[in-house]
Short mmCIF file of C-alpha atoms in Angstrom, two decimals:
data_model
loop_
_atom_site.label_atom_id
_atom_site.label_comp_id
_atom_site.label_asym_id
_atom_site.label_seq_id
_atom_site.Cartn_x
_atom_site.Cartn_y
_atom_site.Cartn_z
CA MET A 1 -21.19 -22.53 28.90
CA SER A 2 -21.70 -18.61 28.11
CA ALA A 3 -19.15 -16.24 29.50
CA ASP A 4 -21.75 -14.07 31.43
CA ARG A 5 -23.27 -17.29 33.08
CA GLU A 6 -23.32 -16.58 37.02
CA GLY A 7 -21.91 -19.24 39.25
CA GLU A 8 -24.17 -20.69 41.77
CA ILE A 9 -23.96 -23.11 44.76
CA ARG A 10 -26.68 -25.89 44.86
CA THR A 11 -27.34 -28.82 47.17
CA THR A 12 -29.35 -32.14 46.99
CA TYR A 13 -28.90 -35.53 48.23
CA VAL A 14 -27.86 -38.56 45.80
CA GLY A 15 -31.64 -39.82 45.49
CA GLY A 16 -32.57 -36.30 44.60
CA LEU A 17 -30.05 -35.95 41.84
CA ALA A 18 -32.36 -37.68 39.22
CA SER A 19 -34.87 -35.15 39.44
CA ALA A 20 -32.61 -32.27 39.79
CA ASP A 21 -32.03 -29.61 37.07
CA VAL A 22 -28.24 -30.64 36.57
CA ALA A 23 -26.48 -29.26 33.43
CA ASP A 24 -23.83 -31.01 31.69
CA GLU A 25 -21.22 -28.36 32.66
CA ASP A 26 -22.36 -28.30 36.19
CA LEU A 27 -19.71 -29.58 38.79
CA VAL A 28 -21.48 -32.22 41.04
CA LEU A 29 -19.49 -32.81 44.13
CA GLY A 30 -20.00 -35.43 46.95
CA VAL A 31 -19.33 -34.27 50.17
CA VAL A 32 -19.32 -37.72 52.00
CA ARG A 33 -16.93 -38.82 54.54
CA TYR A 34 -16.90 -42.50 53.29
CA GLU A 35 -16.73 -43.84 49.84
CA TYR A 36 -19.62 -45.73 48.18
CA ASP A 37 -19.97 -46.96 44.71
CA PHE A 38 -23.26 -45.55 44.14
CA LEU A 39 -22.12 -42.33 45.05
CA ASP A 40 -19.23 -42.36 42.66
CA ARG A 41 -21.40 -43.26 39.94
CA SER A 42 -23.57 -40.14 40.69
CA VAL A 43 -21.07 -37.32 41.06
CA ASP A 44 -17.89 -36.12 39.41
CA ARG A 45 -15.99 -36.46 42.47
CA ASN A 46 -16.21 -36.90 46.19
CA VAL A 47 -14.66 -34.47 48.46
CA PRO A 48 -14.23 -36.26 51.93
CA ALA A 49 -12.53 -33.09 53.26
CA LEU A 50 -15.74 -31.03 53.29
CA ALA A 51 -17.93 -33.78 54.90
CA PRO A 52 -18.19 -33.93 58.81
CA PRO A 53 -15.27 -35.25 60.55
CA GLU A 54 -15.55 -38.99 61.64
CA GLU A 55 -15.82 -38.32 65.37
CA LEU A 56 -18.84 -35.80 64.72
CA LEU A 57 -20.55 -38.35 62.42
CA ASP A 58 -19.92 -41.03 65.10
CA ALA A 59 -21.29 -39.00 67.92
CA TYR A 60 -24.13 -37.92 65.68
CA ASN A 61 -25.23 -41.49 64.90
CA ALA A 62 -24.88 -42.77 68.40
CA VAL A 63 -27.26 -40.12 69.65
CA ARG A 64 -29.85 -40.65 66.74
CA GLU A 65 -29.81 -44.46 67.40
CA ALA A 66 -30.39 -43.77 71.22
CA ALA A 67 -33.25 -41.32 70.64
CA ALA A 68 -34.87 -43.54 68.10
CA LYS A 69 -35.13 -45.96 71.00
CA ASP A 70 -36.14 -43.50 73.57
CA GLU A 71 -39.93 -43.74 74.29
CA SER A 72 -39.96 -39.94 75.22
CA VAL A 73 -38.79 -38.87 71.78
CA PRO A 74 -41.88 -38.84 69.11
CA ASP A 75 -41.57 -41.97 66.98
CA THR A 76 -40.27 -40.28 63.80
CA ASP A 77 -36.88 -40.50 62.24
CA ASP A 78 -36.57 -36.72 61.92
CA GLU A 79 -37.31 -36.20 65.67
CA ALA A 80 -34.38 -38.62 66.37
CA ARG A 81 -32.21 -36.66 63.98
CA ARG A 82 -33.29 -33.37 65.92
CA VAL A 83 -32.49 -34.79 69.09
CA ALA A 84 -29.04 -35.86 67.74
CA TRP A 85 -28.09 -32.73 65.85
CA ASP A 86 -28.76 -30.61 69.14
CA GLY A 87 -27.26 -33.25 71.50
CA VAL A 88 -23.99 -33.03 69.73
CA SER A 89 -23.83 -29.45 68.72
CA PHE A 90 -23.62 -30.52 65.07
CA ARG A 91 -23.80 -27.10 63.65
CA GLU A 92 -21.18 -25.44 65.93
CA ARG A 93 -18.83 -28.43 65.51
CA TYR A 94 -19.34 -28.62 61.60
CA LEU A 95 -18.80 -24.99 61.12
CA ASN A 96 -15.64 -25.24 63.72
CA TYR A 97 -14.15 -27.96 61.56
CA LEU A 98 -14.64 -25.74 58.26
CA ASP A 99 -12.72 -23.11 59.71
CA ARG A 100 -9.47 -25.43 59.74
CA ALA A 101 -6.73 -24.92 57.17
CA GLY A 102 -7.44 -28.00 54.93
CA PRO A 103 -11.46 -27.42 54.46
CA GLN A 104 -10.50 -23.56 53.96
CA GLU A 105 -8.42 -24.40 51.11
CA VAL A 106 -10.98 -26.49 49.37
CA LEU A 107 -13.66 -23.78 50.19
CA GLU A 108 -11.13 -21.34 48.27
CA THR A 109 -11.30 -23.61 45.26
CA LEU A 110 -15.06 -23.83 45.20
CA ARG A 111 -15.28 -20.15 45.45
CA ASP A 112 -12.91 -19.84 42.46
CA ARG A 113 -15.32 -22.07 40.62
CA LEU A 114 -18.46 -19.82 41.32
CA ASP A 115 -16.39 -16.76 40.47
CA ASN A 116 -15.67 -18.28 37.15
CA GLY A 117 -19.41 -18.81 36.49
CA ARG A 118 -19.69 -22.59 37.37
CA VAL A 119 -22.72 -24.01 38.94
CA VAL A 120 -21.47 -26.39 41.85
CA TRP A 121 -23.58 -29.18 43.31
CA LEU A 122 -23.01 -30.36 46.98
CA VAL A 123 -24.39 -33.66 47.19
CA CYS A 124 -24.50 -36.06 50.13
CA LEU A 125 -26.73 -38.97 51.65
CA GLU A 126 -29.21 -37.05 53.91
CA ALA A 127 -32.55 -36.38 52.30
CA ASN A 128 -33.71 -33.87 55.05
CA GLU A 129 -31.77 -30.59 54.72
CA ALA A 130 -32.76 -29.19 58.08
CA PHE A 131 -30.34 -31.98 59.55
CA CYS A 132 -27.64 -32.13 57.02
CA HIS A 133 -24.33 -30.65 56.68
CA ARG A 134 -24.45 -29.64 52.94
CA ARG A 135 -26.81 -26.76 53.83
CA LEU A 136 -24.18 -25.36 56.44
CA LEU A 137 -21.48 -26.15 53.67
CA ALA A 138 -23.39 -23.99 50.92
CA ALA A 139 -23.61 -20.98 53.23
CA ARG A 140 -20.05 -21.28 54.10
CA VAL A 141 -19.12 -21.18 50.56
CA VAL A 142 -20.85 -18.14 49.83
CA ASP A 143 -19.93 -16.39 52.84
CA GLU A 144 -23.47 -16.31 54.57
CA GLU A 145 -24.70 -17.28 58.03
CA PRO A 146 -26.03 -20.67 57.84
CA ALA A 147 -29.71 -21.09 58.88
CA HIS A 148 -30.41 -22.68 62.21
CA PHE A 149 -32.38 -25.97 61.49
CA SER A 150 -35.37 -24.64 63.47
CA GLU A 151 -35.73 -22.11 60.73
CA ILE A 152 -36.50 -24.79 58.32
CA TYR A 153 -37.70 -27.83 60.06
CA GLU A 154 -41.45 -28.06 60.83
CA PRO A 155 -41.92 -30.64 63.63
CA PRO A 156 -44.80 -33.07 63.34
CA GLU A 157 -48.12 -31.73 64.91
CA SER A 158 -47.78 -33.86 67.66
CA GLU A 159 -44.90 -31.85 68.87
CA GLN A 160 -46.24 -28.24 68.12
CA ASP A 161 -47.01 -26.20 71.16
CA PRO A 162 -48.71 -28.33 73.76
CA GLN A 163 -50.42 -25.31 75.43
CA VAL A 164 -52.78 -24.72 72.31
CA ALA A 165 -53.98 -28.16 72.62
CA LEU A 166 -54.79 -27.42 76.31
CA ASP A 167 -56.40 -24.04 75.45
CA ASP A 168 -58.85 -26.02 73.31
CA PHE A 169 -59.57 -28.35 75.92
CA ASP A 170 -63.15 -27.85 77.71
CA GLY A 171 -62.39 -29.90 80.50
CA GLY A 172 -65.00 -32.74 79.36
CA GLU A 173 -68.19 -30.15 80.32
CA SER A 174 -70.93 -29.85 78.10
CA ALA A 175 -72.15 -26.71 76.80
#
């Protein structure tokens, strides 16, 4: 590793690691609450202290499952995630969790690695970054304000502004 190499925080999900540009000297950290053999084989180490707390994951999963069954929610997995993310105030609750002493100690260690020129990968199981804690964590590591999911998530066309569709409707009258 060159002495002038700048540290960087990167994120992906386990399935995305195969196509990610991970160098041998990069530190690849799982940030998953529970242990999985496939995760352990894919990362240098899992750090559950940086994963969302169990009660937040349980609440999120319960609302996501209910939203997936709710006929008023568009029939996409991402829409169920969006409902759950908002419904349990995931962003706020996770960021508050990261402010606790234990996670703060781990964050300081990650910042030290970056200051020493290391590239650190944060890896979890969620493919859609909009509804994933790793982007919030990555922003917190580098002391940035994390983006709101709505800044990076595009809903399906059926969920976009219904007024646009009404404006295009001519009432069935012929010209």
